[in-house]
Tab-separated table of C-alpha atoms in Angstrom:
chain	number	residue	atom	x	y	z
A	7	MET	CA	-33.097	-130.872	131.873
A	8	ARG	CA	-31.763	-131.399	135.527
A	9	HIS	CA	-28.095	-129.506	134.855
A	10	TRP	CA	-29.919	-126.705	132.710
A	11	LEU	CA	-32.248	-125.857	135.707
A	12	LEU	CA	-29.154	-125.861	138.175
A	13	SER	CA	-27.555	-123.335	135.851
A	14	LEU	CA	-30.350	-121.133	135.568
A	15	LEU	CA	-30.875	-121.249	139.360
A	16	LEU	CA	-27.526	-120.624	139.838
A	17	CYS	CA	-27.586	-117.790	137.616
A	18	PHE	CA	-30.072	-116.012	140.098
A	19	LEU	CA	-28.616	-116.866	143.440
A	20	PRO	CA	-28.884	-113.811	145.615
A	21	VAL	CA	-25.386	-113.163	146.293
A	22	SER	CA	-26.154	-111.477	149.521
A	23	ASN	CA	-26.930	-107.865	149.927
A	24	CYS	CA	-24.736	-105.397	147.910
A	25	LEU	CA	-24.662	-103.248	151.225
A	26	ALA	CA	-23.718	-106.217	153.597
A	27	VAL	CA	-20.485	-105.870	155.144
A	28	VAL	CA	-18.072	-108.938	154.453
A	29	PRO	CA	-16.070	-110.031	157.443
A	30	SER	CA	-12.331	-109.481	156.861
A	31	THR	CA	-11.869	-112.983	158.681
A	32	LEU	CA	-14.000	-115.973	158.583
A	33	LYS	CA	-13.284	-118.286	161.722
A	34	ILE	CA	-13.771	-121.800	161.034
A	35	ALA	CA	-14.229	-124.115	163.527
A	36	LEU	CA	-13.925	-128.280	162.633
A	37	ILE	CA	-15.098	-131.477	164.387
A	38	THR	CA	-15.446	-135.007	163.114
A	39	ASP	CA	-16.007	-138.627	163.526
A	40	VAL	CA	-17.570	-138.034	166.793
A	41	HIS	CA	-19.618	-141.130	166.887
A	42	TYR	CA	-21.918	-140.037	169.634
A	43	LEU	CA	-23.434	-142.865	171.611
A	44	SER	CA	-26.406	-141.368	173.584
A	45	PRO	CA	-26.200	-142.113	177.216
A	46	GLN	CA	-29.779	-143.454	176.774
A	47	LEU	CA	-28.299	-146.480	174.919
A	48	ILE	CA	-25.823	-147.652	177.439
A	49	LYS	CA	-25.793	-149.178	180.928
A	50	GLU	CA	-22.644	-151.199	182.782
A	51	GLY	CA	-22.892	-154.761	181.649
A	52	ASP	CA	-21.199	-157.196	179.365
A	53	ALA	CA	-22.830	-155.886	176.214
A	54	LEU	CA	-21.268	-152.360	176.974
A	55	LYS	CA	-17.802	-153.862	177.862
A	56	ALA	CA	-17.587	-156.170	174.626
A	57	PHE	CA	-18.516	-153.106	172.644
A	58	GLU	CA	-15.901	-150.748	174.294
A	59	ALA	CA	-13.101	-153.542	174.216
A	60	ALA	CA	-13.623	-153.987	170.555
A	61	SER	CA	-13.598	-150.405	169.728
A	62	GLY	CA	-11.163	-149.150	172.159
A	63	ARG	CA	-13.333	-146.319	173.305
A	64	ARG	CA	-14.651	-145.494	176.726
A	65	THR	CA	-18.224	-143.975	175.968
A	66	ARG	CA	-18.757	-141.919	178.993
A	67	GLU	CA	-15.121	-140.560	178.249
A	68	LEU	CA	-15.972	-139.445	174.992
A	69	HIS	CA	-19.202	-137.639	176.565
A	70	GLU	CA	-16.932	-135.620	178.415
A	71	VAL	CA	-14.517	-135.224	175.297
A	72	LEU	CA	-17.246	-133.566	173.423
A	73	ASP	CA	-18.311	-131.302	176.072
A	74	GLU	CA	-14.840	-130.068	176.752
A	75	VAL	CA	-14.355	-129.320	172.587
A	76	LEU	CA	-18.022	-127.509	172.557
A	77	ALA	CA	-17.396	-125.490	175.540
A	78	ALA	CA	-13.933	-124.350	174.434
A	79	LEU	CA	-15.491	-123.440	170.976
A	80	GLY	CA	-18.256	-121.614	173.093
A	81	ARG	CA	-15.292	-119.774	174.178
A	82	GLU	CA	-13.562	-119.221	170.633
A	83	LYS	CA	-16.753	-118.184	169.192
A	84	PRO	CA	-16.590	-119.255	165.782
A	85	ASP	CA	-18.111	-118.009	162.717
A	86	ILE	CA	-18.947	-121.354	161.372
A	87	LEU	CA	-18.587	-125.045	162.771
A	88	LEU	CA	-17.936	-127.808	160.181
A	89	VAL	CA	-18.793	-131.492	161.048
A	90	THR	CA	-17.857	-133.789	158.496
A	91	GLY	CA	-19.411	-137.064	159.203
A	92	ASP	CA	-19.773	-139.899	161.457
A	93	LEU	CA	-21.849	-137.837	164.133
A	94	SER	CA	-23.403	-140.907	165.468
A	95	ASN	CA	-22.031	-144.038	166.796
A	96	HIS	CA	-23.536	-146.443	164.386
A	97	GLY	CA	-26.694	-144.295	163.123
A	98	GLU	CA	-29.038	-144.688	165.928
A	99	LEU	CA	-31.706	-142.237	165.893
A	100	VAL	CA	-31.382	-141.656	169.838
A	101	SER	CA	-27.921	-140.761	169.230
A	102	HIS	CA	-28.425	-138.275	166.615
A	103	SER	CA	-31.280	-136.416	168.330
A	104	GLY	CA	-28.601	-136.119	171.288
A	105	PHE	CA	-25.949	-135.133	168.972
A	106	VAL	CA	-28.514	-132.210	167.645
A	107	GLU	CA	-29.140	-131.001	171.081
A	108	LYS	CA	-25.376	-130.749	172.317
A	109	LEU	CA	-24.784	-128.366	169.304
A	110	ARG	CA	-27.874	-126.021	170.232
A	111	PRO	CA	-26.148	-124.054	172.786
A	112	LEU	CA	-23.182	-123.256	170.378
A	113	GLN	CA	-25.796	-122.617	167.702
A	114	ASN	CA	-27.612	-120.314	169.769
A	115	ALA	CA	-24.705	-118.436	170.812
A	116	GLY	CA	-24.376	-117.263	167.182
A	117	THR	CA	-22.217	-120.128	165.304
A	118	ARG	CA	-23.580	-121.431	161.952
A	119	ILE	CA	-23.168	-125.027	162.134
A	120	TYR	CA	-23.174	-127.450	159.005
A	121	VAL	CA	-22.799	-131.131	159.185
A	122	ILE	CA	-22.375	-133.700	156.517
A	123	PRO	CA	-23.410	-137.687	156.995
A	124	GLY	CA	-20.458	-140.446	157.163
A	125	ASN	CA	-20.871	-143.920	156.677
A	126	HIS	CA	-22.004	-144.724	160.146
A	127	ASP	CA	-24.762	-142.274	159.848
A	128	ILE	CA	-27.448	-143.121	157.739
A	129	LEU	CA	-29.729	-146.558	156.760
A	130	VAL	CA	-27.241	-148.465	159.208
A	131	PRO	CA	-28.696	-152.049	159.390
A	132	ASP	CA	-27.582	-152.736	162.675
A	133	PRO	CA	-27.653	-149.918	165.182
A	134	LYS	CA	-27.732	-151.124	168.837
A	135	ALA	CA	-27.822	-150.321	172.326
A	136	TYR	CA	-25.721	-151.574	174.512
A	137	LYS	CA	-27.231	-152.495	178.218
A	138	GLY	CA	-27.443	-155.600	180.157
A	139	SER	CA	-25.716	-158.747	178.993
A	140	VAL	CA	-26.143	-158.674	175.120
A	141	SER	CA	-26.705	-155.575	172.774
A	142	THR	CA	-30.128	-155.006	171.457
A	143	PRO	CA	-31.422	-153.151	167.933
A	144	VAL	CA	-32.787	-149.855	168.123
A	145	LYS	CA	-34.222	-147.374	165.592
A	146	GLY	CA	-31.811	-146.078	162.851
A	147	VAL	CA	-32.461	-143.028	160.264
A	148	THR	CA	-33.102	-142.646	156.672
A	149	PRO	CA	-31.829	-139.852	154.374
A	150	ASP	CA	-34.944	-137.934	154.936
A	151	GLU	CA	-35.096	-138.387	158.518
A	152	PHE	CA	-31.351	-137.422	158.661
A	153	ALA	CA	-31.900	-134.025	156.625
A	154	ARG	CA	-34.744	-132.992	159.048
A	155	LEU	CA	-32.863	-133.504	162.026
A	156	TYR	CA	-30.087	-131.853	160.825
A	157	GLY	CA	-32.261	-129.170	159.001
A	158	ASP	CA	-31.001	-126.332	161.117
A	159	PHE	CA	-27.499	-127.361	160.394
A	160	GLY	CA	-27.181	-126.694	156.594
A	161	TYR	CA	-30.070	-128.493	155.018
A	162	ASP	CA	-33.084	-125.712	155.617
A	163	GLU	CA	-30.378	-122.962	154.698
A	164	ALA	CA	-29.099	-124.812	151.652
A	165	LEU	CA	-29.683	-122.918	148.485
A	166	LEU	CA	-29.063	-125.763	146.332
A	167	ARG	CA	-29.702	-129.444	147.092
A	168	ASP	CA	-28.564	-132.464	145.258
A	169	ASP	CA	-31.222	-134.713	143.775
A	170	ALA	CA	-29.223	-138.127	143.982
A	171	SER	CA	-27.822	-137.464	147.282
A	172	LEU	CA	-27.510	-135.398	150.791
A	173	SER	CA	-25.039	-132.668	149.063
A	174	TYR	CA	-25.978	-129.538	149.650
A	175	MET	CA	-24.627	-125.885	149.167
A	176	VAL	CA	-25.069	-122.688	151.273
A	177	GLU	CA	-23.805	-119.252	150.978
A	178	ILE	CA	-21.204	-118.495	153.853
A	179	ASN	CA	-21.436	-114.590	152.716
A	180	GLU	CA	-21.569	-112.890	149.434
A	181	LYS	CA	-17.732	-113.888	148.879
A	182	ILE	CA	-17.838	-117.678	150.321
A	183	TRP	CA	-19.792	-120.792	149.687
A	184	LEU	CA	-19.592	-124.129	151.012
A	185	LEU	CA	-20.009	-127.059	149.138
A	186	ALA	CA	-21.173	-130.094	151.319
A	187	ILE	CA	-20.663	-133.375	149.258
A	188	ASP	CA	-22.328	-136.909	150.541
A	189	SER	CA	-19.923	-139.301	149.723
A	190	ASN	CA	-21.814	-142.193	151.239
A	191	ARG	CA	-23.254	-145.407	149.774
A	192	TYR	CA	-26.024	-146.306	152.482
A	193	ASN	CA	-28.411	-147.152	149.897
A	194	GLU	CA	-26.336	-150.221	148.868
A	195	GLN	CA	-25.779	-151.390	152.986
A	196	HIS	CA	-27.433	-154.607	153.749
A	197	SER	CA	-25.522	-156.383	156.959
A	198	THR	CA	-23.643	-153.315	158.323
A	199	SER	CA	-22.083	-149.982	157.149
A	200	ILE	CA	-20.228	-149.771	153.999
A	201	SER	CA	-16.975	-147.896	154.919
A	202	GLY	CA	-15.969	-146.970	151.243
A	203	GLY	CA	-17.165	-143.694	149.550
A	204	ARG	CA	-17.795	-142.534	146.064
A	205	ILE	CA	-19.415	-139.342	144.611
A	206	ARG	CA	-22.249	-140.463	142.403
A	207	PRO	CA	-21.751	-138.815	138.797
A	208	GLU	CA	-24.786	-136.885	138.981
A	209	THR	CA	-23.704	-135.686	142.241
A	210	LEU	CA	-20.065	-134.821	140.644
A	211	GLU	CA	-21.497	-132.716	137.817
A	212	TRP	CA	-23.988	-130.827	140.159
A	213	ALA	CA	-20.837	-130.339	142.349
A	214	LEU	CA	-19.114	-129.144	138.953
A	215	GLU	CA	-21.519	-126.565	137.838
A	216	ILE	CA	-21.844	-125.109	141.223
A	217	LEU	CA	-17.716	-124.489	140.802
A	218	ARG	CA	-18.281	-123.171	137.450
A	219	LYS	CA	-20.877	-120.430	138.706
A	220	ALA	CA	-18.942	-119.580	141.388
A	221	ARG	CA	-15.724	-118.897	139.246
A	222	GLU	CA	-17.796	-116.448	137.169
A	223	LYS	CA	-19.136	-114.876	140.483
A	224	GLU	CA	-15.497	-114.554	141.846
A	225	VAL	CA	-16.768	-116.492	144.731
A	226	MET	CA	-14.703	-118.633	146.984
A	227	VAL	CA	-16.009	-122.330	147.439
A	228	LEU	CA	-14.999	-124.526	150.303
A	229	GLY	CA	-15.685	-128.119	149.986
A	230	MET	CA	-16.452	-130.681	153.249
A	231	MET	CA	-16.983	-134.435	152.344
A	232	HIS	CA	-16.617	-137.371	155.085
A	233	HIS	CA	-14.157	-139.446	152.769
A	234	GLY	CA	-10.595	-138.368	151.729
A	235	LEU	CA	-10.381	-136.847	148.581
A	236	VAL	CA	-6.682	-137.686	147.796
A	237	GLU	CA	-4.002	-140.151	149.053
A	238	HIS	CA	-2.709	-138.894	152.389
A	239	MET	CA	0.226	-141.320	152.659
A	240	PRO	CA	1.995	-143.959	150.374
A	241	TYR	CA	0.050	-147.023	149.241
A	242	GLN	CA	-3.204	-145.577	151.134
A	243	GLU	CA	-5.031	-146.692	148.138
A	244	ALA	CA	-3.623	-150.109	147.766
A	245	PHE	CA	-4.079	-150.768	151.584
A	246	PHE	CA	-6.808	-148.315	152.563
A	247	SER	CA	-8.859	-147.800	149.724
A	248	ASP	CA	-11.963	-147.588	151.660
A	249	TYR	CA	-11.081	-144.539	153.364
A	250	LEU	CA	-10.723	-142.786	149.825
A	251	ILE	CA	-13.647	-142.110	147.037
A	252	GLU	CA	-13.401	-144.490	144.369
A	253	ASP	CA	-11.568	-142.835	141.552
A	254	TRP	CA	-9.978	-140.580	143.627
A	255	ARG	CA	-7.585	-139.047	141.289
A	256	GLN	CA	-9.722	-138.238	138.489
A	257	GLN	CA	-12.545	-136.972	140.965
A	258	ALA	CA	-9.654	-134.727	142.497
A	259	ASN	CA	-8.423	-133.251	139.254
A	260	LYS	CA	-11.974	-132.600	138.267
A	261	LEU	CA	-12.669	-131.005	141.272
A	262	ALA	CA	-9.578	-128.794	141.410
A	263	ASP	CA	-10.039	-127.752	137.559
A	264	ALA	CA	-13.256	-126.658	138.592
A	265	GLY	CA	-11.740	-124.143	141.264
A	266	LEU	CA	-12.162	-125.982	144.296
A	267	GLY	CA	-9.072	-125.003	146.194
A	268	VAL	CA	-9.811	-126.796	149.622
A	269	ILE	CA	-11.835	-129.757	151.358
A	270	PHE	CA	-12.487	-130.558	154.489
A	271	THR	CA	-12.677	-134.386	155.338
A	272	GLY	CA	-12.761	-137.117	158.018
A	273	HIS	CA	-13.194	-140.932	158.163
A	274	PHE	CA	-9.511	-141.756	158.639
A	275	HIS	CA	-9.148	-140.558	162.144
A	276	ALA	CA	-6.114	-138.906	161.637
A	277	ASN	CA	-4.735	-135.256	161.268
A	278	ASP	CA	-3.220	-134.856	157.812
A	279	ILE	CA	-3.187	-132.063	154.995
A	280	THR	CA	-2.291	-132.853	151.731
A	281	LEU	CA	-1.719	-130.984	148.711
A	282	HIS	CA	-2.605	-132.427	145.439
A	283	THR	CA	-2.212	-130.711	142.078
A	284	SER	CA	-4.010	-131.468	138.660
A	285	PRO	CA	-2.304	-132.231	135.563
A	286	ALA	CA	-3.446	-128.783	134.354
A	287	GLY	CA	-1.647	-127.448	137.482
A	288	ASN	CA	-4.706	-126.670	139.823
A	289	PRO	CA	-3.963	-127.288	143.289
A	290	ILE	CA	-6.448	-128.515	145.958
A	291	TYR	CA	-5.877	-129.301	149.643
A	292	ASP	CA	-7.571	-132.014	151.337
A	293	ILE	CA	-7.743	-131.024	155.208
A	294	GLU	CA	-8.581	-134.184	156.943
A	295	THR	CA	-9.159	-134.275	160.642
A	296	ALA	CA	-8.772	-136.575	163.383
A	297	SER	CA	-11.665	-138.031	165.082
A	298	LEU	CA	-13.083	-136.922	168.705
A	299	ALA	CA	-13.959	-140.812	169.571
A	300	GLN	CA	-10.446	-141.871	170.076
A	301	TYR	CA	-6.534	-140.668	170.493
A	302	PRO	CA	-5.473	-137.880	169.755
A	303	PHE	CA	-8.953	-136.049	170.310
A	304	ALA	CA	-8.303	-133.456	167.840
A	305	TYR	CA	-10.472	-130.461	166.371
A	306	ARG	CA	-9.401	-127.596	164.022
A	307	VAL	CA	-9.749	-123.695	164.650
A	308	MET	CA	-9.274	-121.705	161.389
A	309	GLN	CA	-8.956	-118.395	160.153
A	310	LEU	CA	-9.649	-117.303	156.449
A	311	GLN	CA	-8.570	-114.245	155.516
A	312	GLY	CA	-8.808	-113.814	151.428
A	313	ASN	CA	-7.151	-116.659	150.179
A	314	GLU	CA	-5.203	-117.354	153.084
A	315	LEU	CA	-6.043	-120.113	155.434
A	316	HIS	CA	-4.445	-120.518	159.002
A	317	VAL	CA	-4.949	-123.921	160.291
A	318	ASN	CA	-4.669	-124.510	164.088
A	319	THR	CA	-4.942	-127.731	165.669
A	320	ARG	CA	-6.051	-128.309	169.271
A	321	PHE	CA	-5.935	-131.581	171.539
A	322	VAL	CA	-7.930	-132.603	174.368
A	323	THR	CA	-5.377	-134.187	176.933
A	324	SER	CA	-7.694	-134.290	180.077
A	325	ILE	CA	-11.190	-134.314	181.197
A	326	PRO	CA	-12.683	-134.119	184.714
A	327	GLY	CA	-13.242	-137.882	185.071
A	328	ASN	CA	-9.273	-138.924	183.757
A	329	PRO	CA	-6.788	-136.548	183.673
A	330	ASP	CA	-4.782	-139.129	181.580
A	331	VAL	CA	-7.178	-139.478	178.919
A	332	GLU	CA	-4.784	-138.598	176.282
A	333	ASN	CA	-1.980	-141.460	177.303
A	334	GLU	CA	-4.460	-144.013	178.178
A	335	SER	CA	-6.392	-143.628	174.518
A	336	ARG	CA	-3.008	-143.761	173.027
A	337	ARG	CA	-2.165	-147.114	174.588
A	338	ARG	CA	-5.735	-148.505	173.693
A	339	LEU	CA	-5.133	-147.260	169.939
A	340	GLU	CA	-1.676	-148.678	169.935
A	341	THR	CA	-3.379	-152.194	171.018
A	342	ILE	CA	-5.640	-152.178	168.487
A	343	THR	CA	-3.514	-151.236	165.604
A	344	ARG	CA	-0.913	-154.000	166.760
A	345	ARG	CA	-4.230	-156.328	166.634
A	346	VAL	CA	-5.370	-155.214	163.131
A	347	ALA	CA	-1.760	-155.212	161.851
A	348	GLN	CA	-1.221	-158.472	162.792
A	349	ASN	CA	-4.630	-159.747	161.192
A	350	ARG	CA	-3.606	-157.948	157.912
A	351	LEU	CA	-0.489	-159.442	157.524
A	352	ASP	CA	-1.389	-163.209	158.943
A	353	ILE	CA	-2.100	-164.184	155.316
A	354	PRO	CA	-1.267	-167.816	154.084
A	355	TRP	CA	-0.967	-167.093	150.467
A	356	VAL	CA	1.759	-164.334	151.271
A	357	PRO	CA	4.571	-165.918	153.106
A	358	ILE	CA	6.470	-163.375	155.267
A	359	PRO	CA	9.073	-164.402	157.508
A	360	GLU	CA	8.239	-164.331	161.121
A	361	GLU	CA	10.954	-161.723	161.758
A	362	VAL	CA	10.069	-159.698	159.264
A	363	LYS	CA	6.355	-159.803	160.193
A	364	ASN	CA	7.223	-158.780	163.632
A	365	ASN	CA	9.155	-155.791	162.243
A	366	LEU	CA	6.673	-154.682	160.107
A	367	ILE	CA	3.696	-155.159	162.850
A	368	GLU	CA	5.727	-152.813	164.820
A	369	MET	CA	6.756	-150.229	162.011
A	370	ILE	CA	2.702	-149.963	161.164
A	371	VAL	CA	1.856	-149.293	164.877
A	372	GLN	CA	4.284	-146.740	165.313
A	373	LEU	CA	3.388	-145.008	161.934
A	374	HIS	CA	-0.050	-145.086	162.501
A	375	LEU	CA	-0.096	-143.419	165.802
A	376	MET	CA	2.159	-140.727	164.423
A	377	HIS	CA	-0.012	-140.344	161.402
A	378	VAL	CA	-3.369	-139.901	163.376
A	379	ARG	CA	-1.568	-137.203	165.316
A	380	GLY	CA	0.187	-135.422	162.326
A	381	ASP	CA	3.456	-134.134	161.410
A	382	GLU	CA	5.013	-137.416	161.396
A	383	THR	CA	9.005	-137.367	162.233
A	384	THR	CA	10.736	-140.763	162.098
A	385	ASN	CA	13.858	-142.267	163.879
A	386	PRO	CA	16.693	-143.884	161.824
A	387	ASP	CA	15.498	-147.601	162.902
A	388	LEU	CA	12.191	-147.019	161.531
A	389	ARG	CA	13.196	-145.145	158.408
A	390	GLU	CA	15.238	-148.521	157.851
A	391	SER	CA	11.736	-150.491	158.158
A	392	ILE	CA	10.094	-148.041	155.643
A	393	ARG	CA	12.717	-148.792	153.361
A	394	LEU	CA	12.632	-152.287	153.245
A	395	PHE	CA	9.136	-152.029	153.149
A	396	ALA	CA	9.356	-149.739	150.369
A	397	THR	CA	11.591	-152.175	148.499
A	398	MET	CA	9.002	-155.067	149.053
A	399	MET	CA	6.243	-153.013	147.534
A	400	GLY	CA	8.768	-152.488	144.495
A	401	ALA	CA	9.167	-148.770	145.231
A	402	GLU	CA	12.580	-147.001	145.067
A	403	ALA	CA	14.643	-147.906	147.972
A	404	ASP	CA	16.025	-144.326	147.884
A	405	MET	CA	14.814	-142.875	150.912
A	406	GLU	CA	15.141	-139.087	149.710
A	407	SER	CA	12.299	-140.190	147.253
A	408	PHE	CA	10.293	-141.532	149.942
A	409	ALA	CA	8.199	-139.319	152.189
A	410	PHE	CA	5.464	-140.932	154.667
A	411	ASP	CA	4.209	-137.459	155.414
A	412	PHE	CA	3.003	-135.582	152.257
A	413	PRO	CA	3.392	-131.800	152.275
A	414	PRO	CA	2.399	-129.511	153.851
A	415	GLU	CA	2.153	-129.541	157.790
A	416	ASP	CA	-0.497	-130.907	159.197
A	417	LYS	CA	-1.036	-129.386	162.740
A	418	GLU	CA	-0.208	-125.666	162.245
A	419	VAL	CA	0.166	-124.246	159.039
A	420	LEU	CA	-0.792	-121.276	156.615
A	421	LEU	CA	-2.191	-122.389	153.332
A	422	THR	CA	-2.767	-119.917	150.392
A	423	ILE	CA	-6.021	-121.369	148.511
A	424	GLY	CA	-6.431	-121.489	144.876
A	425	VAL	CA	-3.603	-120.212	143.470
A	426	LYS	CA	-1.124	-121.919	140.961
């Protein structure tokens, strides 16, 4: 019954006024993983120092980074801005409210803004303020509260809402729809946020029905989601499965075969574009964008004309309060990556010689720093380390068949959407 009603609704969707002028080019801006922490929730002290040391973030600098990006977008005047999740630091109501106000001037200037939640946004069990010597609990948001808070940024405009999640569909113009997919697991959270994602079966069927009707009406559909739809590096499913949706390959194949040619994602805090082709030969691009909460402070400005999407990536390299913010944040990310790599490889039941372990740690650090910026290039020493790692993993040692960065280019590229 649910899908019959959805099909009926889609048949009668008002695909704009027939006399409406469809712009020849759609300018799309994209930011993600802002992790906005309201100034009302921070104050100098041990609690804030501990949070910043653990996260590698400088909270007040991140406020300036966001201001720089929104000011730049104000000058760019994009038609739409997509925000693909992790809008707040850790689900704080005050942070969500503050982020809404940050977006208002751009919206008032004429840019239509669409958001989707990330794993740090809804029903987080432990949202906190960082004031004084210890952090203290603060109020978070429920799914209904999130949709109300961001009503002006997609939910109130939605032509269709999914009953099983916070997914929705809006009409950008008579030739383009936006399908925003909620891939989060907030209803399962107990002690802290769950990083991994999935598309509920009911949500997938809802999305596939929209794609089927879009194909009938010859409408292009742009997708957006927080979690990655496809792998962006070798062994991502093995080592970083929380950054992909569950059963990603089957889900990607179904969406591609239904006609979705591109999806914008975040979550991994990296700039990467990957082309996935289903067994039936249908292509889908996953355009993953880096976080505004850490190096390299990236955002995208894209031009869609027909089925050609020109992707351009911008970076914040300095802010009024810190002209060297890019280099300093890179060094902090390097330190944190090394610490995480050490912990992951320090496993008693996996004996790795100390020299090999140290080489692997340095390889992971270098590759991660390159990956988050995009368009990775490697030197001979690094390629040899990758070869040894691939051999350890039981993969082909032939470097001609091993690519750390899947095609196409990640930062500046012209993509043809929806063509085999």
